[in-house]
Every structure is written in C-alpha cells, then in structure tokens.
Amino acid sequence: MIDFELNETQQQIKSFVHMFAEQMVRPISLVADRDHGLPPEFLARVNEMRNAFTMGAIPKEYGGEGDGAGGKDKKGGRSANLTAAIGSEEMCWGDAAVVLTLPGPGLGGPPVRSMGTPEQQERFFGVFQKPGLHWGAYGLTEPGAGSDVAAIRTTCVKDGDHWILNGTKCFITNGARADWVVIFATVDAAQGRAGHRAFVVEKGTPGFRIGKIEEKMGLRASETAELVLEDARVPAANLLGGEDSYRTKEGFMGAMKTFDSTRPLVGAMAIGIGRAAYEHARDFVKEHYLLSRPVPRYRAIAERLARIARRLDAARLLVWRAAWMADRGLANAKEASMAKAYAGQAAIFACIEAIEVCGAPGAAAGSDHAFLDKWFRDIKVFDIFEGTGQIQRIVISKRILSGLKSF
Amino acid sequence: MVSFEPSEDQQLIQSTVRSYAEKVLRPRLRDFERARCLPDEVMQALHEMGVTTLTIPESAGGPGLGLGTAVLAEEELAAGDAAVPYAMGGAGSLGAVVMELGTDEQKTRLLAPFCEPDAWKHRGALAFSEPRPAASPGLSTTATRTALGWRLDGKKSFVLNGGIAQATVVFAQVDQPAGWEGLGAFVIESDRPGMTAGPRMGTVGLDAAHFGELVLEGCVVPEANRLSGVEKVGHGLLRAFSRISLHSAARAVGLSRAAFDITREYCETRQAFGKPIGHFQAIAFTLADRLMDLDSARWMLWRAAARWDAGKDAGKQTAMAAAHAFEVAMRAADDAVQLHGGAGFIRDVCVEKMMRDAKTIALTAPPVAVQDALVADGELGVQHDLAAVLPTPDIQPIFT
C-alpha cells in the first residue's frame, strides 16, 4: 500500500537526531568551520553515541547496529536505508562536515561489507569496538582519475605474502586520521576494470604516508587528505574478498556497488543543508516581510520560498524512493543516481536562493546570516563528490536507453 | 511505514486502464482531436470501466474509492490521451465541489445520476471563471433571493462542459460587501430556463474537451440547489480547487510519462552521424533530467493523495504536487518536441499535441503562481487570503 508516513522507530530516530543536531552540532558548526576541524572533546562525546549515528554501517555480527536500525515493517521488510537517509538529513541540517567526521568506517564500510571475507569484516569492523576514536576511509580517486574510476594508475604487485602498492590517492575524507583505508589499485592498467583490486591499507603500513591536507571551499571542518603509497607493503590477507574473488568482474563492481547504497544518503545529506538554508530564509521572511511590506513584494518572495520548498521536497521523495528500493533488495542504481543528482542541484538552488532572499546581509560572513555563507560554500561539492551530476546522468541515461546496446 | 507500492486492487485498476489506454486511446487520439469529442463507444467503455465515477461515495451509488486510486487511473488515461479525462462523462469538477460544499443529502442526490449504468454521457460542470473581473472583490455573477428561490444573473466563461453538462454548479456573489467570503454555489440542471450556452471556445490544446460560455439571465433555482454543507463557502471552494488540482496533476503526470516514453523510443531509433541520437550526451542527459522530473512529480502526487485519503490536511502537499506536475509536464512535452527535431513540429507525431495539452492542463486548475502562494502560506503558517489564492478573474481566470 502506498504510504509516506514514517514508522515509529523512524520518527524517534528523526527527532532524536534532530535534537542532537540542534543542541550539539549547530553551536559548534561555525567555529569548526573556521578552525578546520572539530574539538576533540566533541568527537569523544559523539563517539560514545556512535551506534546511534553509524546507522547500519556496521553489521550486527561485528558489533554494530546492522540492518536492524530502522526496525522492520509488518511484513518483515527492512528499512535501514530509508532510516539512514532520514537520520543523515537531520544531522546535515546541523552540519554536514560533522557528519563526515563522525568516528566510524565512513565510506570504507560498504566495500568491506560487500566484498570482505568474514575474517576481514571481523578484523576491520572490530577496530571500532576498541576504546578511543576510530575511522575508516575510502581511497579511489587519484590526481588523474576521478569520475573515470577505471583509469586509476595506483599499481599493486604480488610479492610473497604481501602486495606492493605504488601511487597517490587524493581528496580522501578522513584519510589522515583513518585507522584503515580501502585503496583501489590495478595489477595491470591495460586490463581496465578487470585489473582492479581493493585493499585495506592500515595506518602504519611501511611505505604508506599522508600527503597534504587540502584547504577547501566548504566542508572545512572535514579532513580531506592526500595519501601516498611508495612501495607500501600490504599483507595479502588485506586484499578484500581474497584473490579468487577477482576472477570475475566483481572487483570493479564492488567499488560501484558502494555507490548504490551511499548515493541516496549523499542526496539526503544535501537536502539537510538545503533545508537548513531554506528554513533560515523562511524564518527571516516571516519576521521581516509578512506584515510590514507591500503585498506584491511579499508575493514575489513567498513564491520564491515555495519554489525552494517544493524542489527540496521533490528531491527528498526521490531519495526515499531509492532508499526504499534498496531496503526491498531491488536494483536501484538508476534511482540512486536520480536521487543524488536531483538533490544536489535542489540543495544548491536552496542555498543560493536563501542568500538572495535575505539580501546583502545574507552574503556577509560576519552577519546574523553567517550560516548562509557557510552552507553556500558547503553545498557545492554535493553535486561533485560521489559522482558528479554529469556522471549520475550517464548512469541514469544508460538505464533509460537500455535499447542501445553499445551505450 | 513508507511504501511506494500500490495495493493489489489499485494495481489491477492501473493495469486495466493502462491496457485500454494503449489499445484504444493512444492510437485514436488524432481522431478524437479532429472530431473535438470522444465517440460514443469510447465514452460507454470508460463508464463501464468505472473511471468516470471512481471517487463518488457509496451512498450515491459510486465505488467510493480514494483519491489515491483515482490519481493512478487518471495517470493511465492521460498517458493514452490527456484530453480523454476531460472529455469523458462523469461529475468532473462538479463532483469535487459537491463533495466539499454539499450536505450529505445533496451529495447523494446530485451525484447519484452519474452512477447510473446508462449515464455514460452524463457530465458535470463547474462555472467559476468569468470573462472580466468584477468592479469590487468577488464575482460579477450575482445571486439574489426571491420568493421562488435564488435568481442568478451574469456571464461565465472557460467552463469545461459549459453548455453540454447535465448539471452545472455556478458560483455567484450572494453577499457583495463580504467579497470573496460572500460567495454561493448553485447547482443548475441543463433544462432550467434562464441559462443559455454561448459559443464553444477554441483552445490551444485538449481539443476533444468542450469549453464554453454560459449566460445567466434571471435563472431561478430552488433553495435545495444551493450547496449548503459548509458555512464558509470560500474556504470550501479552496478545498474543491485543491481536489481539482490533484486530478489535474495526475493528468499532467500521465502526459509527462507518455511524452517521455515516446521520446525515449525515438532517441533509441533515430540515427544521426551514424548512430542513434541517444548516444549523444546532450540528448541522453535531457532524458535523465526529465525522468527525475517525472518520478518526483509522481511521488509528490501520491503523497498528497494519500494525505487526502487519510483525512489529513493536504492543502500544501497538493499545491506542491500540482505546481511541480504542471511545470514538469510542460518541460517534458517541450523537450519531447525538441528532441524529435523538425519531426516534433509535424502533426504525424503526437508530441506537438502533448505540448499544447500540457499548457492547457496547467490552466484547468489554479495556476503555478497560485499554487506557490498556497505553499508559501502553509510554509509561513499564515491564513490564506482568499483574494490571493483563488484563481479569480482578476488574477488569472482558469478553465473550470
């Protein structure tokens, strides 16, 4: 039956995360942005509550909340993806950089989960049960290979019970602080996707070092690092899935599958930021325009607000749809890309419009509207990372034009 | 629990209507357009299928299905030919008004005739729009109390089924100083003296549907024909327009889907520079954008309908769905013509008709600007100012 109401568990998670975002995250948001990082005591505090936020990233059998976080519906259907989308939106309403910095496996979680052997899952997810702050990371992008992931040039050569990795990875979220990073490398660049291998490279691996930490337009509190592999010796046991699993095309598919489950979440995150900007503008209008300004001016502003609201809303429903499909075990590559592409643009639109609605002070960093400046800088990358809007459209249109064989 | 899956009953209705739309409506849409009406056998078939009476309550002899089911069926009809839901029999907008403004007795009495097995030619009409704005806030058509009942005088225009409907609900000014709060709604049967039909209007699209003018000169109706289920007629009318918007949005979604499907097929077959044009990203990306539009419009529509059926206030969600669907349909049809190139401009392909229909559909309910005003009021938590959120003759008269 068609239904758009959240279940009780989802409503609770939504209001809990919102409260956290409002009371804990927003107050440190501007400072964290200025300082390019989060206060350690904040991270420690968040770490204590991490199971509430990792939402399904770590399977139950390895100490996490697993798929159960969203509860099950009457027919026993899962809802972890949808619940994660709802939580992500609320957290990013608080601050997206904080979400990216939360201790946990991050983007490294999905490939370990979908490709890792039970022993590997136990070992790498087990890290997060130890005391202290722990992160995982995902290293695919290289200076010469972004959206065209098949073009990666980081090499791996077997040497006894180790692999020797050489290359540079860039724009890696939490790359410098991560306990381990899933690194994609190739045995033979000429083989394209078939040559890809995924390794879990642990901190302290000989030959593995941190390069520069990037300064960015937005999401400044989130760490974005360059990782350098110079004859890095990675144990053979860290090759995700073991050597046999690469006889098929699964190496590359594993990397891509990550995106089917994370793209709707990135869409949800974008909506969280867009909504924050929108609500700020809406509340500003409420106070400043409603009663004291001539009607035509008010109408123009009101219509503007309505347009932002419905674009964000349309985006949210696309995200929910993609997440719902993932929960039902349906192939959702097309819908995941639609959600991400649409949400990124809707949220950028919201952040730009919100500044205009508030006028010149809206673009001034030191004003009452300082958040608008931050959100405007934060949001742009949501149409870039995890696949640019153009890459999403390639994914979508390939599936629309399924009749074109060689497309 | 969030779910995007229609119930089994809904899926059955959906597939029945879809198969009829594919087999009968789509292949003959140019015939309907040329004839400017639907042939009798199509009207009969649609009535037998039940799509003309879906939401009429059981008390009036209808199936009493929810709007959630109605929007599914209407998407399918419109995907066949968007003019069909406007040209077929049924209570139409009159039904929406009676549902929102009528007493239980009036709902039963006025809607029952549409459910008779042989009522396939029975049509309802809503006469709200007027050719010119009144001098003061409110409508220029007046209703005056007389010894025999209410006497109506004035001129109505852009009326769907105006002049061919068996029953027409006419909005008139009962209390002039009260402005938009001072409206009354009166149901006028086709044989009542004092109401005459003006000429049929030519429209940019939806050619099979009949739009006409009505002239009221001393037309007297009994008190029982005044819809008296709610005290605030203006606000009831707002709800009726919201219902009408939901139907129009469903049709806009159906049209968008059809335009998208036809264009996708064309892009897979039409060759340029030695390969199908879908290979070019300028083409492929346009399709991707239109699919995002289409899907999001459908989910917004479903969500609004679900809120109606759950008895929750759905004003804001419906306005969002309608505004989005109207814009989406226009873009879908525009790009359909564009991607067909010169062929899109030639009447051998039906995308040019879709573009004309899309523009017309967007004027069969409060227009996008008015929908956005409703959304903004909801977002800002302010009371609706009727003068700003009704499709009044001074804002933008619509096809009613």
Coordinates of N, CA, C and O in Angstrom, one line a residue, chain B residues 13 29 49 118 203 243 247 270 374 383:
Chain B
I13 N -6.6 -2.0 -11.2 CA -7.3 -0.9 -11.9 C -6.3 -0.2 -12.8 O -6.6 0.1 -14.0
L29 N -6.0 9.1 -30.8 CA -6.1 10.4 -30.2 C -6.3 11.5 -31.3 O -6.9 12.5 -31.0
M49 N -16.0 0.8 -17.4 CA -14.8 0.5 -16.7 C -14.8 1.1 -15.3 O -14.1 0.7 -14.4
D118 N -26.5 3.7 -17.5 CA -26.5 4.3 -18.9 C -26.2 5.8 -18.9 O -26.4 6.5 -19.8
T203 N -9.5 26.1 -28.2 CA -8.4 26.1 -27.2 C -7.1 25.7 -27.9 O -7.1 25.0 -28.9
R243 N -8.8 19.7 -4.6 CA -9.1 18.4 -5.2 C -9.0 18.4 -6.7 O -8.4 17.5 -7.3
H247 N -6.4 16.1 -9.4 CA -6.8 15.4 -10.6 C -6.0 16.0 -11.8 O -5.5 15.2 -12.6
R270 N 16.2 6.8 -33.9 CA 16.6 7.9 -34.9 C 18.1 8.0 -35.0 O 18.8 8.1 -34.0
L374 N -0.2 29.2 -2.2 CA -0.7 28.3 -1.2 C 0.4 27.6 -0.4 O 0.3 27.5 0.8
Q383 N -2.8 32.4 7.5 CA -4.1 32.1 7.0 C -4.1 32.5 5.5 O -3.5 33.5 5.1

